[in-house]
GROMACS .gro file of C-alpha atoms in nm:
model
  207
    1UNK     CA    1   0.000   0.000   0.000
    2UNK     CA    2   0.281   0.208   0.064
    3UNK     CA    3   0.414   0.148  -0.237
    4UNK     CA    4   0.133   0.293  -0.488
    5UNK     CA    5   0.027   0.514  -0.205
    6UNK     CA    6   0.365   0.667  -0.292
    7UNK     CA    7   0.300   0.631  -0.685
    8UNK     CA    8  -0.034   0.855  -0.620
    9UNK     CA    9   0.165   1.117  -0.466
   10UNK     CA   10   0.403   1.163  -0.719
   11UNK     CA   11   0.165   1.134  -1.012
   12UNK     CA   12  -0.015   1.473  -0.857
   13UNK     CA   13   0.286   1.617  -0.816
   14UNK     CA   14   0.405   1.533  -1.130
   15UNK     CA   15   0.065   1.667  -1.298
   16UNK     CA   16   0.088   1.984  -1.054
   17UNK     CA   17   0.451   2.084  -1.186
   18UNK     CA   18   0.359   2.000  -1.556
   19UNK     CA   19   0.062   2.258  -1.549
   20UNK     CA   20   0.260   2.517  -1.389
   21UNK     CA   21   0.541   2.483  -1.626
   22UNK     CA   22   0.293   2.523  -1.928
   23UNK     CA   23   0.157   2.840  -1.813
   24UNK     CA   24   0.496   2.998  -1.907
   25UNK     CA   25   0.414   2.900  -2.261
   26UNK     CA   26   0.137   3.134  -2.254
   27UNK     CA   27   0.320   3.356  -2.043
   28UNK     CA   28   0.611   3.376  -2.327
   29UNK     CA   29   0.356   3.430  -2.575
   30UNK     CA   30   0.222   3.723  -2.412
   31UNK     CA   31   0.539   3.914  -2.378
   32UNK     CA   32   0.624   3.822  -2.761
   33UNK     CA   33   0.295   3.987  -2.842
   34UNK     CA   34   0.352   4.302  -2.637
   35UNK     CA   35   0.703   4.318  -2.722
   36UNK     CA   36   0.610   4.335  -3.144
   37UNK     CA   37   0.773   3.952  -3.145
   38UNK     CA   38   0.405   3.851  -3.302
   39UNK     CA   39   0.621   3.549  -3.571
   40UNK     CA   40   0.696   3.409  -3.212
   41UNK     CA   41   0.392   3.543  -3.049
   42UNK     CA   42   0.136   3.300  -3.319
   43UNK     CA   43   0.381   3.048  -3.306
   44UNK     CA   44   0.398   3.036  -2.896
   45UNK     CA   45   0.013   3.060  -2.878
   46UNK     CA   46  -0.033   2.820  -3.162
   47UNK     CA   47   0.174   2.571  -2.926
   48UNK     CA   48  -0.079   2.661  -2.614
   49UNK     CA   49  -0.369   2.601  -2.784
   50UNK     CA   50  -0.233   2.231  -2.867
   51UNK     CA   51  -0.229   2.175  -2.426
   52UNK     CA   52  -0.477   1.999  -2.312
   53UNK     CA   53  -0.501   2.218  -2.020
   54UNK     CA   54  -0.575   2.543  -2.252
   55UNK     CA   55  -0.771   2.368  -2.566
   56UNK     CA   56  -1.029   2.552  -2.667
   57UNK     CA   57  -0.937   2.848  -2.464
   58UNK     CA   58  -1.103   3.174  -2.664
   59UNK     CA   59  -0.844   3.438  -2.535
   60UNK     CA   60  -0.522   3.172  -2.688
   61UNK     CA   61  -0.758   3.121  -3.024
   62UNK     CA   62  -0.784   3.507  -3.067
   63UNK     CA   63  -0.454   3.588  -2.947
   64UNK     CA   64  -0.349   3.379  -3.243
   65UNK     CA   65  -0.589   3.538  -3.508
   66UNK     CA   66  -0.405   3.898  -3.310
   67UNK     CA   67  -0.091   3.757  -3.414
   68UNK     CA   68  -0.147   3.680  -3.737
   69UNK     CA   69  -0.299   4.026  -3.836
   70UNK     CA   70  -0.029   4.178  -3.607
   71UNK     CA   71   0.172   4.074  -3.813
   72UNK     CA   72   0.063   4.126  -4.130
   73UNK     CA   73   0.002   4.513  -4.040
   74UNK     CA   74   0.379   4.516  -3.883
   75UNK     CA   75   0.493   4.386  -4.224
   76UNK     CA   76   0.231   4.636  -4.441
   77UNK     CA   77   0.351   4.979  -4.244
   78UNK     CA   78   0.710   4.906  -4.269
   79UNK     CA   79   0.665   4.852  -4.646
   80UNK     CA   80   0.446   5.140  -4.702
   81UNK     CA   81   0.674   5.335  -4.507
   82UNK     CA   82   0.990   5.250  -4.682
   83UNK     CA   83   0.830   5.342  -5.050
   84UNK     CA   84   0.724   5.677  -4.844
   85UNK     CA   85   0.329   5.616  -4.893
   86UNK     CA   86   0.254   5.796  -4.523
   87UNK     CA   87  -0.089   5.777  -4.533
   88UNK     CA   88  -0.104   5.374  -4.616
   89UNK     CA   89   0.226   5.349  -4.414
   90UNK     CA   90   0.018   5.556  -4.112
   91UNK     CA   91  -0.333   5.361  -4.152
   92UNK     CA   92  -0.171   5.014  -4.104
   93UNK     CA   93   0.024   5.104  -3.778
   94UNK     CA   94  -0.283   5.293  -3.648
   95UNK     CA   95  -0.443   4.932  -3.662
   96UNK     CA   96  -0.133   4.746  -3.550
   97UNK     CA   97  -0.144   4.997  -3.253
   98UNK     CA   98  -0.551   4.882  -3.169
   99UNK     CA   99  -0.423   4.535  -3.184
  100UNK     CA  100  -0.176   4.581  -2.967
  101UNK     CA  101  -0.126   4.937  -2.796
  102UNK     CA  102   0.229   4.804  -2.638
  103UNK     CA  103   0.331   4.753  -3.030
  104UNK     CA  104   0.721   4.961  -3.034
  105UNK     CA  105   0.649   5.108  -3.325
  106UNK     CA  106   0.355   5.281  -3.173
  107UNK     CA  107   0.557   5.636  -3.102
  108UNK     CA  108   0.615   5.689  -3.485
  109UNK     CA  109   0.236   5.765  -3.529
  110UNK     CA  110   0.310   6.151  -3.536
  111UNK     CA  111   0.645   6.089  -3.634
  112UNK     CA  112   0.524   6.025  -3.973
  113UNK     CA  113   0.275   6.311  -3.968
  114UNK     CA  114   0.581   6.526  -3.948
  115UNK     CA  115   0.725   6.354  -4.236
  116UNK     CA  116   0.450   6.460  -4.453
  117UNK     CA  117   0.456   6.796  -4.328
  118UNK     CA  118   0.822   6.831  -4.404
  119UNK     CA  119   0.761   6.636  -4.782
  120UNK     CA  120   0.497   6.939  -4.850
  121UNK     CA  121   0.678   7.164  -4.727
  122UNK     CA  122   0.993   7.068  -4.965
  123UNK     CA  123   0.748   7.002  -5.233
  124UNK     CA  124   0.610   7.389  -5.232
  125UNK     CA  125   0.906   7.535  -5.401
  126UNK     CA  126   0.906   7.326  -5.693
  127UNK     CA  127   0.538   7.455  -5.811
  128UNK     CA  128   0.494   7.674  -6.075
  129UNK     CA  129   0.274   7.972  -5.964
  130UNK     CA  130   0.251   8.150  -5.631
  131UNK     CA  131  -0.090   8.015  -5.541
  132UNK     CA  132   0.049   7.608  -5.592
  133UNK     CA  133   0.343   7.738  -5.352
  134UNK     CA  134   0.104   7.887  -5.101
  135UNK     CA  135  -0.139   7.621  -5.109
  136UNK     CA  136   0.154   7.326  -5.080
  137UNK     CA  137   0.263   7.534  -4.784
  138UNK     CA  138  -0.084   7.541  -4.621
  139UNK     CA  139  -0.125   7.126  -4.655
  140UNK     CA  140   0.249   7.114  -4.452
  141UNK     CA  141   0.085   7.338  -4.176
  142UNK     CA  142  -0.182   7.140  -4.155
  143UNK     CA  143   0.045   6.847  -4.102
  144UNK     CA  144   0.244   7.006  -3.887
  145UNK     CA  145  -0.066   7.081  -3.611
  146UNK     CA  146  -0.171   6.721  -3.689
  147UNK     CA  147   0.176   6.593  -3.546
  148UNK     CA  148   0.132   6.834  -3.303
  149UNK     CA  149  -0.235   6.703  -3.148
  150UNK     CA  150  -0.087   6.323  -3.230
  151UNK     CA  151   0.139   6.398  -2.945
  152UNK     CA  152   0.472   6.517  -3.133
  153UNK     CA  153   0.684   6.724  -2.877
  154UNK     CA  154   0.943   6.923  -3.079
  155UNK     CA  155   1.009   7.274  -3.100
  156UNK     CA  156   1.132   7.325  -3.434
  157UNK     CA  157   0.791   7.198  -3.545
  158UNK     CA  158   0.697   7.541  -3.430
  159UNK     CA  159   0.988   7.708  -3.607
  160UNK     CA  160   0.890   7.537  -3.917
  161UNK     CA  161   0.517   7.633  -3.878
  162UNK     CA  162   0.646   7.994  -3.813
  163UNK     CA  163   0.858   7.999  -4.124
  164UNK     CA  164   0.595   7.824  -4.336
  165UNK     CA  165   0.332   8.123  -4.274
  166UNK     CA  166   0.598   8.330  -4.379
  167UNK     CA  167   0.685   8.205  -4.720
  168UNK     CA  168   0.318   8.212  -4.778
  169UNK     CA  169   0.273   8.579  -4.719
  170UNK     CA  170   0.650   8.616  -4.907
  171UNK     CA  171   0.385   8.447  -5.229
  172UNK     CA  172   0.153   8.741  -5.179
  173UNK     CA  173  -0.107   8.527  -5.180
  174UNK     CA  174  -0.376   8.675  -4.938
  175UNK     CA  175  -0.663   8.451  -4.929
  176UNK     CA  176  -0.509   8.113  -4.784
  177UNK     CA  177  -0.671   7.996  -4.462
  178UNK     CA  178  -0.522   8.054  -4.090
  179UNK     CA  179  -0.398   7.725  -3.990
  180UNK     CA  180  -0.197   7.838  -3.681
  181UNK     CA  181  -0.492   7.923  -3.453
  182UNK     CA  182  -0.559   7.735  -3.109
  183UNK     CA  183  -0.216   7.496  -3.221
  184UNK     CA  184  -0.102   7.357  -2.833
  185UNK     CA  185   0.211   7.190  -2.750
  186UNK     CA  186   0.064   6.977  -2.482
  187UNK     CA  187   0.187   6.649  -2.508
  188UNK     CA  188  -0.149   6.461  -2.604
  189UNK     CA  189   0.013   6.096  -2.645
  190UNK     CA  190  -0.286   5.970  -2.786
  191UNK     CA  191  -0.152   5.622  -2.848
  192UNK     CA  192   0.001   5.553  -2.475
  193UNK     CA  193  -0.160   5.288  -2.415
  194UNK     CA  194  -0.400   5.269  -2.080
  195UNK     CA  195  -0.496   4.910  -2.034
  196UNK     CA  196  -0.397   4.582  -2.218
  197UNK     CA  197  -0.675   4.455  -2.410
  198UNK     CA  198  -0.732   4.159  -2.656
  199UNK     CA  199  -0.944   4.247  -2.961
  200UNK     CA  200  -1.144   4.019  -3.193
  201UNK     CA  201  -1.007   4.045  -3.528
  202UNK     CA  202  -1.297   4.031  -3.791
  203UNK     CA  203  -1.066   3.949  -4.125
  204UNK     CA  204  -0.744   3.731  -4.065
  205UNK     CA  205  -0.439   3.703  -4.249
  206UNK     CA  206  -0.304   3.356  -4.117
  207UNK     CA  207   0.022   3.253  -4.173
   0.00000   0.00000   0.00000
């Protein structure tokens, strides 16, 4: 009696230290996922799901569908970025960033507003009349306050603003729009995120 009495014991034991050591696979997977590691964060969760002790779990099956478009979006911004398509490059990390508001990338939201600021603003002097200058410089102010409210802290975007209104009245163009008023340099970090959250993806790109 001893004997299997003994067996018992170290069967739940056995069982007890084999669940606790496959809650670090999920535990890895998480910090993949909030790191921006989402090839290891599918691949980690894909592995969890395949425990008995988490089949069928809903949070492991949608962290795997978050993974998947995660990294699709990852992939989509950085190529969109490179070929200097802001607004495609900007709309795919706004969605990586909903996905997953820990994502590294997520501080380069304004970053790229500025970018198309300063690409207007370089692009004014090569039109042909003084209205397409003072109308190219108007879009780059725009941009520039748009950085601004995305949380952009940098003084020179200020400069540039300042030096921007002046080339437009240098055009003598008098009828462009005041783009300056109510601009704030609080830092607004609108994508900080607050809480982590898990979101149902509604069209997946699996690997």
């Amino acid at each position: 009696m001893k004997k299997y009495g003994f067996i018992f014991l170290m069967g739940i034991i056995t069982q007890s230290s084999f669940g606790q050591s496959n809650a670090y696979v999920v535990a890895d997977a998480d910090e993949y996922f909030r790191s921006g590691r989402y090839f290891d964060a599918f691949f980690a969760y894909r592995t969890a799901a395949r425990l008995p002790e988490f089949a069928g779990d809903y949070q492991i099956e949608q962290q795997i569908k978050n993974s998947s478009k995660a990294l699709y979006l990852k992939k989509k911004y950085q190529d969109f970025r490179a070929f200097k398509k802001y607004d495609l490059a900007k709309d795919h990390l706004i969605q990586l960033v909903e996905i997953n508001p820990m994502d590294p990338f997520r501080d380069q939201i304004p970053k790229i507003t500025l970018e198309q600021a300063e690409s207007f603003h370089r692009m004014a002097w090569r039109q042909r009349s003084p209205r397409e200058v003072a109308d190219m410089l108007n879009k780059a102010i725009g941009y520039y306050h748009q950085a601004i409210k995305e949380g952009l802290v940098n003084e020179s975007v200020q400069v540039a603003i300042k030096m921007a209104e002046k080339s437009i009245r240098d055009t003598g163009v008098t009828d462009v729009p005041n783009t300056t008023l109510g601009v704030s340099t609080q830092y607004n970090q609108l994508n900080k995120p607050t809480t982590e959250r898990k979101v149902e993806i509604k069209e997946n790109n699996p690997l």
